[in-house]
Coordinates of C-alpha atoms in Angstrom, one line a residue:
M1 CA -4.2 10.5 3.3
S2 CA -1.6 10.0 5.1
I3 CA 1.9 11.7 6.9
A4 CA 4.3 10.2 4.4
S5 CA 6.8 7.5 5.8
V6 CA 10.4 8.1 5.9
T7 CA 10.5 6.1 2.9
E8 CA 8.6 8.2 1.0
L9 CA 10.8 11.4 2.0
G10 CA 14.2 9.7 1.6
R11 CA 16.3 9.0 4.0
A12 CA 15.2 10.3 7.5
P13 CA 18.0 14.0 8.1
A14 CA 20.4 13.7 10.5
N15 CA 20.2 14.9 14.1
S16 CA 22.0 15.0 17.5
F17 CA 18.4 13.6 19.5
A18 CA 17.4 11.2 16.0
G19 CA 19.2 8.1 17.4
T20 CA 17.7 8.9 21.1
A21 CA 14.7 9.7 19.3
E22 CA 14.4 6.5 17.6
R23 CA 15.0 4.2 20.6
V24 CA 12.9 5.9 23.3
D25 CA 10.0 6.0 20.1
R26 CA 11.0 1.9 19.7
Y27 CA 10.1 1.1 22.8
L28 CA 7.4 3.8 23.9
G29 CA 4.9 3.2 20.7
T30 CA 5.3 -1.0 20.8
L31 CA 4.0 -0.6 24.4
I32 CA 1.5 1.3 23.4
E33 CA 0.6 -0.6 20.2
A34 CA 0.7 -3.2 22.2
V35 CA -2.4 -2.4 24.9
A36 CA -4.3 -0.3 22.1
A37 CA -4.1 -3.6 20.3
S38 CA -5.3 -5.9 23.5
L39 CA -8.4 -2.9 23.9
V40 CA -9.6 -4.2 20.7
L41 CA -9.5 -7.8 21.3
V42 CA -11.1 -7.1 24.6
E43 CA -13.6 -5.2 23.0
I44 CA -14.5 -7.9 21.0
V45 CA -14.7 -10.6 23.8
V46 CA -16.8 -8.5 25.8
L47 CA -19.7 -7.2 23.3
F48 CA -19.7 -10.8 22.3
A49 CA -20.4 -11.6 26.1
G50 CA -22.9 -9.6 25.7
V51 CA -24.9 -11.1 22.9
V52 CA -24.4 -14.7 24.0
A53 CA -25.8 -13.8 27.3
R54 CA -28.5 -11.9 25.4
Y55 CA -29.8 -14.2 22.8
A56 CA -28.3 -17.5 23.8
F57 CA -29.1 -17.6 28.0
H58 CA -31.7 -14.9 27.9
A59 CA -29.7 -13.1 31.0
P60 CA -28.2 -9.4 29.4
L61 CA -24.9 -8.2 31.2
V62 CA -26.4 -5.0 32.5
W63 CA -22.8 -3.4 32.5
S64 CA -21.7 -4.9 28.9
D65 CA -22.2 -1.7 26.1
E66 CA -21.1 0.5 29.4
L67 CA -17.7 -1.3 29.6
A68 CA -17.2 -0.8 26.2
S69 CA -18.1 2.3 26.1
I70 CA -14.9 3.3 28.5
L71 CA -13.0 1.1 26.6
F72 CA -14.0 2.5 23.8
L73 CA -12.9 6.0 24.4
W74 CA -9.6 4.7 25.5
L75 CA -9.4 2.9 22.3
S76 CA -9.8 5.4 19.9
M77 CA -7.2 8.2 21.6
L78 CA -4.5 5.3 22.3
G79 CA -5.6 4.5 18.3
A80 CA -5.0 8.2 17.5
V81 CA -1.6 7.8 19.1
V82 CA -1.0 4.7 17.3
A83 CA -1.4 6.7 14.2
L84 CA 0.4 9.9 14.6
R85 CA 3.5 7.8 16.0
R86 CA 2.8 5.7 12.6
G87 CA 1.6 8.6 10.4
E88 CA -1.9 7.3 9.9
H89 CA -3.8 10.6 10.4
M90 CA -6.0 10.9 7.4
R91 CA -4.9 14.6 5.3
M92 CA -4.3 16.0 2.0
T93 CA -1.0 15.4 0.3
A94 CA -1.6 16.7 -3.4
V95 CA 0.0 20.1 -3.0
V96 CA 2.9 18.6 -0.4
G97 CA 3.5 15.6 -2.4
K98 CA 4.5 18.1 -5.8
L99 CA 7.4 19.8 -3.7
S100 CA 10.9 18.8 -3.9
P101 CA 12.2 16.2 -1.4
S102 CA 13.9 19.2 1.0
T103 CA 10.4 22.0 0.8
R104 CA 8.2 18.3 1.5
R105 CA 10.5 17.4 4.5
L106 CA 9.3 21.2 5.9
F107 CA 6.3 20.5 5.5
E108 CA 5.9 17.6 7.4
A109 CA 7.4 18.9 10.0
L110 CA 5.2 22.2 10.0
A111 CA 2.5 19.7 10.0
I112 CA 3.6 17.6 13.0
A113 CA 4.2 21.3 14.5
A114 CA 0.9 22.2 13.8
S115 CA -1.1 19.2 15.5
L116 CA 2.0 19.4 18.5
A117 CA 0.4 23.1 18.9
F118 CA -2.8 22.2 19.3
L119 CA -1.9 19.2 21.7
A120 CA -0.3 21.7 23.7
L121 CA -2.9 24.1 23.9
V122 CA -5.8 21.5 24.4
L123 CA -3.8 19.9 27.3
W124 CA -5.1 21.9 30.4
P125 CA -8.9 21.8 29.2
A126 CA -8.8 18.2 28.6
Y127 CA -7.5 17.8 32.3
E128 CA -9.9 19.9 33.5
Y129 CA -12.8 18.1 32.1
A130 CA -11.5 15.2 32.9
A131 CA -11.5 16.3 36.7
D132 CA -15.3 17.7 36.1
E133 CA -16.4 14.0 35.2
A134 CA -14.9 12.0 38.5
F135 CA -18.0 14.0 40.0
I136 CA -20.3 11.7 37.9
S137 CA -21.0 8.0 38.3
T138 CA -21.6 5.4 35.6
P139 CA -25.4 3.9 35.9
A140 CA -23.9 0.0 35.4
L141 CA -20.6 -0.4 37.1
E142 CA -21.1 2.4 40.1
I143 CA -18.1 3.6 39.1
S144 CA -16.5 7.1 38.7
N145 CA -16.9 9.4 34.8
A146 CA -13.2 10.1 35.0
W147 CA -12.1 6.7 34.6
R148 CA -13.8 7.0 31.3
A149 CA -13.0 11.0 30.4
S150 CA -9.4 10.4 31.7
A151 CA -8.5 8.6 27.7
I152 CA -9.1 12.3 26.9
P153 CA -6.1 13.8 28.6
V154 CA -3.5 10.8 28.7
G155 CA -4.3 10.8 24.6
V156 CA -3.1 14.4 24.2
A157 CA 0.1 14.2 26.3
L158 CA 1.2 11.0 24.9
M159 CA 0.6 12.2 21.2
I160 CA 2.5 15.0 22.9
V161 CA 4.9 13.1 23.6
L162 CA 5.8 10.6 20.0
G163 CA 4.9 13.7 18.1
A164 CA 7.6 15.3 19.4
L165 CA 9.2 11.8 19.1
R166 CA 8.2 11.9 14.9
L167 CA 9.8 15.2 14.5
L168 CA 12.7 14.7 15.6
R169 CA 13.3 11.3 14.0
L170 CA 12.2 12.8 10.4
S171 CA 13.4 16.4 10.7
T172 CA 16.8 18.8 10.9
A173 CA 17.5 21.0 13.4
R174 CA 16.9 23.7 11.1
E175 CA 13.4 21.8 10.1
I176 CA 12.3 21.9 13.9
A177 CA 13.7 25.4 15.1
L178 CA 12.1 26.7 11.8
T179 CA 8.9 24.6 12.4
L180 CA 8.5 25.4 15.7
A181 CA 9.0 29.3 15.7
T182 CA 6.7 29.4 12.7
V183 CA 4.0 27.9 14.9
A184 CA 5.1 30.2 17.9
L185 CA 4.6 33.1 15.7
V186 CA 1.4 32.1 14.1
V187 CA -0.2 31.8 17.7
A188 CA 1.5 34.2 19.0
A189 CA 0.2 37.1 16.5
L190 CA -3.4 35.5 16.6
W191 CA -3.7 36.1 20.1
L192 CA -2.4 39.5 19.9
A193 CA -5.2 40.7 16.7
R194 CA -8.2 39.3 19.7
P195 CA -9.2 42.5 19.8
M196 CA -9.7 43.0 16.2
F197 CA -11.8 39.9 15.5
A198 CA -14.1 41.3 17.9
A199 CA -15.0 43.9 15.1
L200 CA -15.2 41.3 12.6
G201 CA -18.6 39.8 13.3
K202 CA -19.2 36.7 11.6
L203 CA -17.2 37.3 8.8
N204 CA -14.5 34.8 11.8
L205 CA -16.4 32.3 10.1
V206 CA -14.8 32.7 6.9
L207 CA -11.4 33.4 8.7
F208 CA -11.3 30.4 10.8
F209 CA -13.4 27.8 9.1
L210 CA -12.5 28.5 5.4
V211 CA -9.3 30.3 5.3
I212 CA -7.9 28.8 8.7
V213 CA -8.6 24.9 7.7
A214 CA -7.5 25.2 4.2
V215 CA -5.0 26.9 4.7
N216 CA -4.0 24.0 7.3
V217 CA -5.1 21.3 4.7
F218 CA -3.7 22.4 1.7
S219 CA -0.3 22.7 3.5
G220 CA -0.7 18.6 4.9
V221 CA -1.7 19.3 8.5
P222 CA -3.7 16.2 8.9
I223 CA -7.6 17.0 8.7
A224 CA -8.7 16.2 12.4
F225 CA -5.9 18.9 13.7
S226 CA -6.8 20.8 11.0
F227 CA -10.6 21.3 12.1
A228 CA -8.8 21.5 15.7
L229 CA -6.7 24.2 15.4
A230 CA -9.6 26.1 13.9
T231 CA -12.4 25.7 16.0
F232 CA -9.6 26.2 19.3
G233 CA -8.7 29.6 17.9
Y234 CA -12.3 30.8 17.0
L235 CA -13.7 29.7 20.6
A236 CA -10.5 31.0 22.2
L237 CA -10.3 34.5 20.2
T238 CA -13.4 35.2 19.4
T239 CA -15.9 34.1 22.3
S240 CA -15.9 33.8 25.8
T241 CA -16.4 29.6 25.8
P242 CA -14.6 27.7 28.7
M243 CA -12.0 25.6 26.3
A244 CA -13.3 22.1 28.7
V245 CA -16.5 22.7 26.4
M246 CA -14.5 22.1 22.9
V247 CA -13.2 19.0 24.8
G248 CA -16.4 17.7 25.9
R249 CA -18.1 18.0 22.5
M250 CA -15.2 16.0 20.5
D251 CA -15.4 13.2 23.5
E252 CA -19.5 13.5 22.4
G253 CA -18.8 13.1 19.4
M254 CA -16.5 9.9 19.9
S255 CA -18.8 8.1 22.1
H256 CA -21.5 7.5 20.3
L257 CA -22.3 3.8 20.9
I258 CA -23.3 3.2 17.4
M259 CA -19.4 3.9 16.6
L260 CA -18.1 0.6 18.4
A261 CA -19.0 -0.9 14.7
V262 CA -16.1 1.2 13.5
P263 CA -12.9 -1.5 15.1
L264 CA -15.1 -4.5 14.8
F265 CA -16.1 -3.9 11.3
I266 CA -12.3 -2.7 10.2
F267 CA -11.2 -5.6 12.1
L268 CA -13.9 -7.9 10.7
G269 CA -12.7 -6.7 7.2
A270 CA -8.9 -7.7 7.7
L271 CA -10.1 -11.2 8.9
I272 CA -11.7 -11.9 5.8
E273 CA -9.0 -11.1 3.6
M274 CA -6.3 -13.2 5.9
T275 CA -8.8 -16.0 6.0
G276 CA -9.2 -16.6 2.5
M277 CA -12.9 -15.8 2.3
A278 CA -12.3 -12.4 -0.1
K279 CA -10.1 -15.1 -2.9
A280 CA -13.0 -18.0 -2.6
M281 CA -15.7 -15.6 -3.6
I282 CA -13.6 -13.9 -6.5
Q283 CA -12.9 -17.5 -7.5
F284 CA -16.5 -18.5 -7.8
L285 CA -17.0 -15.2 -9.9
A286 CA -14.4 -15.7 -11.9
S287 CA -15.8 -19.1 -12.7
L288 CA -19.1 -17.6 -13.6
L289 CA -18.2 -15.2 -15.4
G290 CA -14.1 -15.0 -16.8
H291 CA -15.1 -16.4 -20.3
V292 CA -17.3 -14.0 -21.4
R293 CA -15.8 -10.7 -23.4
G294 CA -15.0 -8.1 -20.1
G295 CA -15.5 -10.9 -17.7
L296 CA -12.8 -10.3 -15.2
S297 CA -13.8 -6.7 -14.9
Y298 CA -17.3 -7.6 -14.6
V299 CA -16.1 -9.7 -11.3
L300 CA -13.8 -6.6 -10.3
V301 CA -17.2 -5.0 -10.4
G302 CA -18.7 -8.1 -8.8
A303 CA -16.0 -8.2 -6.0
M304 CA -16.3 -5.1 -4.9
Y305 CA -19.8 -5.1 -4.1
L306 CA -19.5 -8.4 -2.2
V307 CA -16.6 -7.2 0.2
S308 CA -17.2 -3.3 0.3
G309 CA -17.4 -1.9 3.0
I310 CA -16.8 -4.3 5.9
S311 CA -13.3 -3.6 6.4
G312 CA -13.9 0.5 7.3
S313 CA -11.3 1.2 4.4
K314 CA -11.3 1.6 0.9
I315 CA -8.0 0.5 0.2
A316 CA -8.3 -2.3 2.3
D317 CA -11.1 -3.6 0.0
M318 CA -9.0 -2.9 -3.3
A319 CA -5.6 -4.7 -2.1
A320 CA -8.0 -7.4 -1.0
I321 CA -9.1 -7.7 -4.3
A322 CA -6.6 -6.8 -7.1
P323 CA -3.6 -9.1 -6.0
V324 CA -6.6 -12.2 -7.0
L325 CA -7.8 -10.9 -10.5
F326 CA -5.0 -8.4 -12.1
P327 CA -2.3 -10.7 -12.5
E328 CA -4.9 -13.1 -15.0
M329 CA -6.9 -9.6 -16.2
K330 CA -2.8 -8.7 -17.7
K331 CA -2.4 -11.9 -19.1
R332 CA -5.7 -11.0 -21.5
G333 CA -4.3 -8.5 -22.8
S334 CA -6.1 -5.1 -20.3
K335 CA -4.0 -2.8 -19.9
P336 CA -3.1 -2.0 -16.6
G337 CA -4.1 1.7 -17.0
D338 CA -7.7 0.7 -17.5
L339 CA -7.5 -1.8 -14.8
V340 CA -6.9 0.4 -12.0
A341 CA -9.2 3.3 -13.6
L342 CA -11.8 0.6 -13.1
L343 CA -10.3 -0.2 -9.7
S344 CA -11.0 3.3 -8.6
A345 CA -14.5 3.8 -10.2
T346 CA -15.8 0.7 -7.7
G347 CA -14.4 2.4 -5.1
A348 CA -16.9 4.9 -5.7
Q349 CA -19.9 2.9 -6.9
T350 CA -19.5 0.5 -4.0
E351 CA -19.4 3.7 -1.1
T352 CA -23.0 2.9 -0.2
I353 CA -23.0 -0.9 0.4
P354 CA -23.2 -2.1 3.8
P355 CA -21.7 -2.3 6.4
S356 CA -20.1 0.8 5.0
I357 CA -18.5 2.7 7.8
V358 CA -19.6 6.3 6.3
L359 CA -23.1 4.7 6.5
I360 CA -22.8 3.9 10.3
T361 CA -21.2 7.1 10.5
I362 CA -24.2 9.1 8.9
G363 CA -26.8 7.4 11.4
S364 CA -24.7 8.3 14.5
V365 CA -24.4 11.8 13.6
T366 CA -28.0 12.5 11.7
G367 CA -30.2 10.1 14.0
V368 CA -31.6 8.6 10.9
S369 CA -31.9 4.6 11.0
I370 CA -29.2 2.3 10.3
A371 CA -31.2 0.1 9.1
A372 CA -32.6 1.9 6.8
L373 CA -29.5 3.4 5.4
F374 CA -28.5 -0.5 5.2
T375 CA -32.0 -1.3 3.2
G376 CA -31.5 2.1 1.1
G377 CA -27.7 1.1 -0.1
M378 CA -27.8 -1.6 -1.9
L379 CA -29.3 -0.8 -5.0
P380 CA -28.1 2.6 -5.6
A381 CA -24.9 0.9 -5.6
L382 CA -26.3 -1.5 -8.2
V383 CA -27.6 1.2 -10.2
L384 CA -24.0 2.4 -10.6
G385 CA -22.1 -1.0 -11.3
L386 CA -24.8 -1.1 -13.8
C387 CA -23.3 2.0 -15.3
L388 CA -19.1 0.9 -14.5
C389 CA -21.0 -2.3 -16.9
S390 CA -21.9 -0.4 -19.2
V391 CA -18.4 0.9 -20.0
V392 CA -16.7 -2.7 -19.4
W393 CA -19.0 -3.9 -22.6
W394 CA -18.4 -1.3 -24.6
R395 CA -14.1 -1.2 -24.0
Y396 CA -13.9 -5.2 -24.4
R397 CA -16.6 -5.8 -26.9
K398 CA -14.0 -7.1 -29.0
E399 CA -12.0 -9.0 -26.6
D400 CA -9.7 -12.0 -28.2
L401 CA -11.0 -14.9 -26.2
S402 CA -9.8 -18.0 -28.1
G403 CA -6.7 -18.6 -25.1
V404 CA -9.2 -18.8 -22.1
A405 CA -11.1 -21.5 -20.9
R406 CA -14.4 -22.1 -20.1
Y407 CA -15.6 -24.3 -16.7
S408 CA -17.7 -26.8 -16.5
A409 CA -21.4 -26.4 -14.3
A410 CA -19.7 -28.9 -12.4
Q411 CA -16.3 -26.9 -11.7
I412 CA -18.4 -23.6 -10.8
G413 CA -20.6 -25.5 -8.4
R414 CA -17.7 -26.9 -6.8
F415 CA -16.5 -23.3 -6.7
F416 CA -19.6 -22.2 -5.2
I417 CA -19.7 -24.7 -2.7
V418 CA -16.2 -23.9 -1.6
A419 CA -17.2 -20.0 -1.9
L420 CA -20.7 -20.3 0.1
P421 CA -19.1 -19.6 3.9
A422 CA -17.7 -16.6 2.5
V423 CA -20.7 -15.8 0.7
V424 CA -23.5 -15.7 3.2
L425 CA -21.1 -13.4 5.7
P426 CA -21.5 -9.8 4.3
F427 CA -25.5 -10.6 3.4
V428 CA -26.4 -12.2 6.8
I429 CA -24.5 -9.2 7.9
R430 CA -26.8 -7.0 6.5
A431 CA -30.0 -8.8 6.8
A432 CA -29.1 -9.4 10.8
V433 CA -29.2 -5.8 10.8
V434 CA -31.9 -4.5 8.8
E435 CA -34.3 -7.2 9.9
G436 CA -33.9 -5.5 13.5
V437 CA -32.1 -9.2 14.3
A438 CA -29.4 -7.8 16.2
T439 CA -27.4 -4.1 16.3
A440 CA -24.6 -3.4 13.8
T441 CA -22.5 -3.6 16.5
E442 CA -23.6 -6.8 17.5
V443 CA -23.5 -8.2 13.8
S444 CA -20.0 -7.0 13.7
T445 CA -18.5 -9.4 16.6
I446 CA -21.1 -12.6 15.4
G447 CA -19.3 -12.1 12.3
I448 CA -15.8 -11.9 13.3
V449 CA -16.6 -15.2 15.3
Y450 CA -18.0 -16.7 12.4
A451 CA -15.1 -15.5 9.8
A452 CA -12.2 -17.2 12.5
L453 CA -13.7 -20.4 12.7
A454 CA -14.6 -20.3 9.3
G455 CA -10.9 -19.6 8.1
L456 CA -9.9 -22.5 11.1
L457 CA -12.2 -25.0 10.4
I458 CA -13.2 -24.3 6.6
Y459 CA -10.7 -22.8 5.0
R460 CA -7.8 -24.0 6.9
Q461 CA -5.9 -20.4 6.7
F462 CA -5.3 -18.7 10.1
D463 CA -2.0 -16.9 10.0
W464 CA -1.6 -16.7 13.7
R465 CA 1.6 -14.3 13.3
R466 CA -0.2 -11.7 11.1
L467 CA -2.9 -11.2 14.0
K468 CA -1.1 -8.9 16.2
P469 CA -0.6 -6.4 13.1
M470 CA -4.1 -6.8 12.4
L471 CA -4.9 -6.0 16.1
I472 CA -2.7 -3.2 16.1
E473 CA -3.5 -1.6 12.1
T474 CA -7.5 -1.5 13.5
A475 CA -6.8 0.2 16.8
S476 CA -4.4 2.7 14.2
L477 CA -7.4 3.2 11.5
S478 CA -10.2 3.4 14.4
G479 CA -8.2 5.9 16.4
A480 CA -7.6 8.1 13.4
I481 CA -11.2 7.7 12.4
M482 CA -12.7 8.1 15.5
F483 CA -10.3 11.4 16.4
I484 CA -11.2 12.8 13.1
V485 CA -14.8 12.5 14.4
G486 CA -14.4 13.7 17.6
C487 CA -12.4 17.0 16.1
A488 CA -15.6 17.3 13.0
T489 CA -18.2 17.2 16.2
A490 CA -16.4 20.0 17.4
M491 CA -16.1 22.4 14.8
A492 CA -19.6 21.4 14.0
W493 CA -21.0 22.3 17.7
G494 CA -18.7 25.3 17.1
L495 CA -20.4 26.3 13.6
T496 CA -23.9 26.1 15.1
Q497 CA -23.2 28.1 18.0
S498 CA -22.3 31.1 15.8
G499 CA -25.5 30.8 13.6
F500 CA -24.0 29.5 10.7
S501 CA -26.2 26.7 10.6
T502 CA -29.9 29.2 11.1
D503 CA -28.1 30.8 8.2
L504 CA -27.1 28.3 5.7
A505 CA -30.8 26.9 6.5
H506 CA -32.0 30.1 5.0
W507 CA -29.5 30.5 2.1
M508 CA -30.6 26.8 1.2
A509 CA -34.5 27.1 1.8
A510 CA -33.5 29.9 -1.2
I511 CA -32.0 28.1 -3.7
P512 CA -34.6 28.0 -7.0
G513 CA -35.8 24.3 -8.1
G514 CA -37.4 22.9 -4.8
A515 CA -35.4 19.1 -3.9
Y516 CA -33.8 19.1 -7.0
G517 CA -32.2 22.3 -6.8
F518 CA -31.1 21.5 -3.3
L519 CA -29.7 17.7 -4.4
A520 CA -27.8 19.7 -7.7
I521 CA -26.1 22.1 -5.2
S522 CA -25.2 18.9 -2.7
I523 CA -23.4 17.2 -4.9
V524 CA -21.7 20.0 -6.3
A525 CA -20.8 20.9 -2.5
F526 CA -20.0 17.0 -1.5
A527 CA -18.0 16.3 -4.3
V528 CA -15.9 19.2 -3.6
L529 CA -15.6 18.2 0.1
G530 CA -14.8 14.1 -1.1
C531 CA -11.6 16.1 -3.0
V532 CA -10.9 17.4 0.3
L533 CA -11.8 16.2 3.2
E534 CA -12.4 12.4 2.5
G535 CA -16.9 11.1 3.4
I536 CA -16.0 10.5 7.5
P537 CA -15.1 14.3 8.3
A538 CA -17.5 15.9 5.8
I539 CA -19.9 14.4 7.2
V540 CA -19.2 14.6 10.7
L541 CA -18.5 18.7 10.0
F542 CA -22.3 19.0 7.6
G543 CA -24.6 16.4 8.3
P544 CA -26.3 17.6 10.7
L545 CA -26.0 20.9 9.1
L546 CA -27.7 19.7 6.0
F547 CA -29.9 16.5 6.5
P548 CA -32.5 19.2 8.5
I549 CA -32.3 20.8 5.9
A550 CA -33.1 18.5 3.3
Q551 CA -36.0 16.9 5.0
A552 CA -37.6 20.8 5.0
A553 CA -36.8 20.7 1.2
G554 CA -39.0 17.3 1.0
V555 CA -35.6 15.2 0.3
H556 CA -36.4 11.9 2.3
P557 CA -32.9 11.4 5.1
V558 CA -31.9 8.0 3.2
H559 CA -32.1 9.3 -0.3
Y560 CA -30.1 12.6 0.6
A561 CA -27.6 10.0 2.3
M562 CA -26.6 8.1 -1.0
V563 CA -26.9 11.5 -3.3
V564 CA -24.0 13.3 -1.2
I565 CA -21.9 9.8 -0.3
F566 CA -22.0 9.1 -3.9
A567 CA -21.0 12.7 -4.4
M568 CA -18.0 12.5 -2.2
G569 CA -16.7 9.0 -3.8
L570 CA -17.1 11.2 -7.2
G571 CA -14.6 14.3 -5.7
L572 CA -12.1 11.6 -3.6
F573 CA -11.7 8.9 -6.5
A574 CA -11.6 11.7 -9.4
P575 CA -8.0 12.7 -9.9
P576 CA -6.2 15.0 -10.5
I577 CA -7.0 15.7 -6.7
G578 CA -8.8 12.3 -5.2
V579 CA -6.7 11.2 -3.2
G580 CA -8.7 7.8 -3.2
Y581 CA -7.6 7.4 -7.1
Y582 CA -3.8 7.2 -6.3
G583 CA -4.4 4.9 -3.3
A584 CA -6.0 2.5 -6.1
C585 CA -2.6 3.0 -8.3
A586 CA -0.9 2.1 -4.7
V587 CA -2.7 -1.1 -4.8
A588 CA -2.0 -1.7 -7.6
K589 CA 1.2 -0.8 -8.3
V590 CA 0.7 0.9 -11.4
D591 CA 1.6 4.8 -12.7
P592 CA -1.2 6.9 -11.8
N593 CA -0.4 8.9 -15.1
E594 CA -1.4 5.7 -17.2
G595 CA -4.8 5.8 -15.4
M596 CA -5.7 8.9 -16.8
K597 CA -6.6 8.6 -20.2
Y598 CA -8.9 5.7 -19.0
I599 CA -11.1 6.7 -16.4
G600 CA -12.7 9.7 -17.8
G601 CA -15.0 7.1 -19.4
Y602 CA -15.8 5.2 -15.9
M603 CA -16.3 9.2 -13.8
V604 CA -19.1 9.9 -16.7
A605 CA -20.6 6.4 -15.9
L606 CA -20.8 7.2 -12.2
V607 CA -21.9 10.7 -13.1
V608 CA -25.4 9.0 -14.9
G609 CA -25.7 6.7 -12.0
L610 CA -25.3 9.6 -9.4
A611 CA -27.9 11.2 -11.7
L612 CA -30.2 8.6 -12.0
V613 CA -30.3 7.9 -8.2
A614 CA -30.8 11.8 -7.7
A615 CA -33.4 11.8 -9.7
V616 CA -35.4 8.6 -8.6
P617 CA -35.8 8.4 -5.1
W618 CA -37.6 4.6 -5.5
F619 CA -34.2 3.4 -6.0
S620 CA -32.6 4.8 -2.5
I621 CA -36.0 4.3 -0.8
G622 CA -38.7 1.8 -2.3
F623 CA -37.9 -1.2 -0.2
L624 CA -38.0 0.8 3.1
A625 CA -40.4 -0.4 5.4
R626 CA -43.5 1.6 5.2

């Protein structure tokens, strides 16, 4: 879902400014990455200090959350800058990836040019918004709120600079001229067509939020910028809304306090892999089940269940597991295609395992209790896992185990003791949030300190050289996620103001079949959205609209959350469109065509599991507090 790198596109095209752009980008990009990485580290220190002061000394730091919130907006914007520079903003590449190298380079340049168009258009409104915030003082630190809000215009300006440098680095002069001219012509044509839009009424919603978004997404424009361009165009060309209001809605989306947990859990996931904790968990599971038919496949399902959701990235979860298990599985005769198919299926199966970033996002944008979502997510994932295991049992029921050694109870016990500090961590994190001991943000800081100490003192595996790259990766992924959240929040606000949410509520209420009819339509809709938008942008965009309708239809919000998350997971990891499948293939280093003939059975199992979760609400809400 990211912009292809130079190596993916072939040799970078030359132009007379490419060398200079490369040097400027290197120095400026390195500086911004260092600042963004430092912000991640400062966030961890500030939030952990607040936790220690509150629980150990019973003297809360009243300013810690406010400072963390200010720094978080800066981290989100600078992370978005880093993601743009590195080509890591989420986007749909299924169509562009099938084009010839020269045509693909042209579309890559077009994607950057379209992103630059939005950034140039929103720069002045972002400055106006930050200037307006200067008159507001923060309650705890008593400083001007402009210190926080100025992150938006500064981030936009830096994205313009680094986006332009990226265009110069990767494209020929002809491609640059052609794409910039195309974008300028489209913007000018839309501006001149303003009188026509006034006569279209609600058809403008179809034009901007369906046609323009779809054209941008399938052309390879990053999803965040596709949302932003459509929203900016709709508000600027069909309403009299000041564009600073759109910036305010973006700020609102990126400033939910609960979203502070996103970068912290991403970094925690990287720590768990780096310190060897993930490897220890997998080794224990392998010693326990490795001697049964299909045992290592069961271990793969179980390992994804344990480590999933902490990193914030399914690709990171898979990368922690596949290199440990796949070599031994291949030695036993497992087909690479079957392995990657199961790996992809477990990506969809474990979407609801807390502390899933998608669960945190749902709680943030819909108001559903994070603790309730964490409680409700465990059993549905287990149901889908059992469905996958039934396929594993059938496929491996005749596996030859003559050369497979069986571990003794003593050996399994030793593996368990080694793995215990790692196995305990995910359960402690989930229990602390569910029981109300600490918030998701507070628990994430405790988990980071725990993982660092375990790596240093227990596993004696802590590569200090990897710390800076991990912090930069955390900033980049956090920025990409939060920028999507901000743009999708603005788009959802635009849809709401247009009256679309009211029309949608009336239409959905008229669906026959009551709650189950509503769930069936939602499953189909979110499976399609999962193919195109991934989970977070789809949830931010449609969650605030559909969750109230689900409640009105008699569907419990936690039950509805589980159903739509699994539906999106199906779309995300199902080939040929689901990009999550291709991510699994990249991690496993397997040709995507090899997995196609094996993945059907696993997808059927996931559909059966999803049907069970949708039909039996108890799986999602049976353990919630009454």
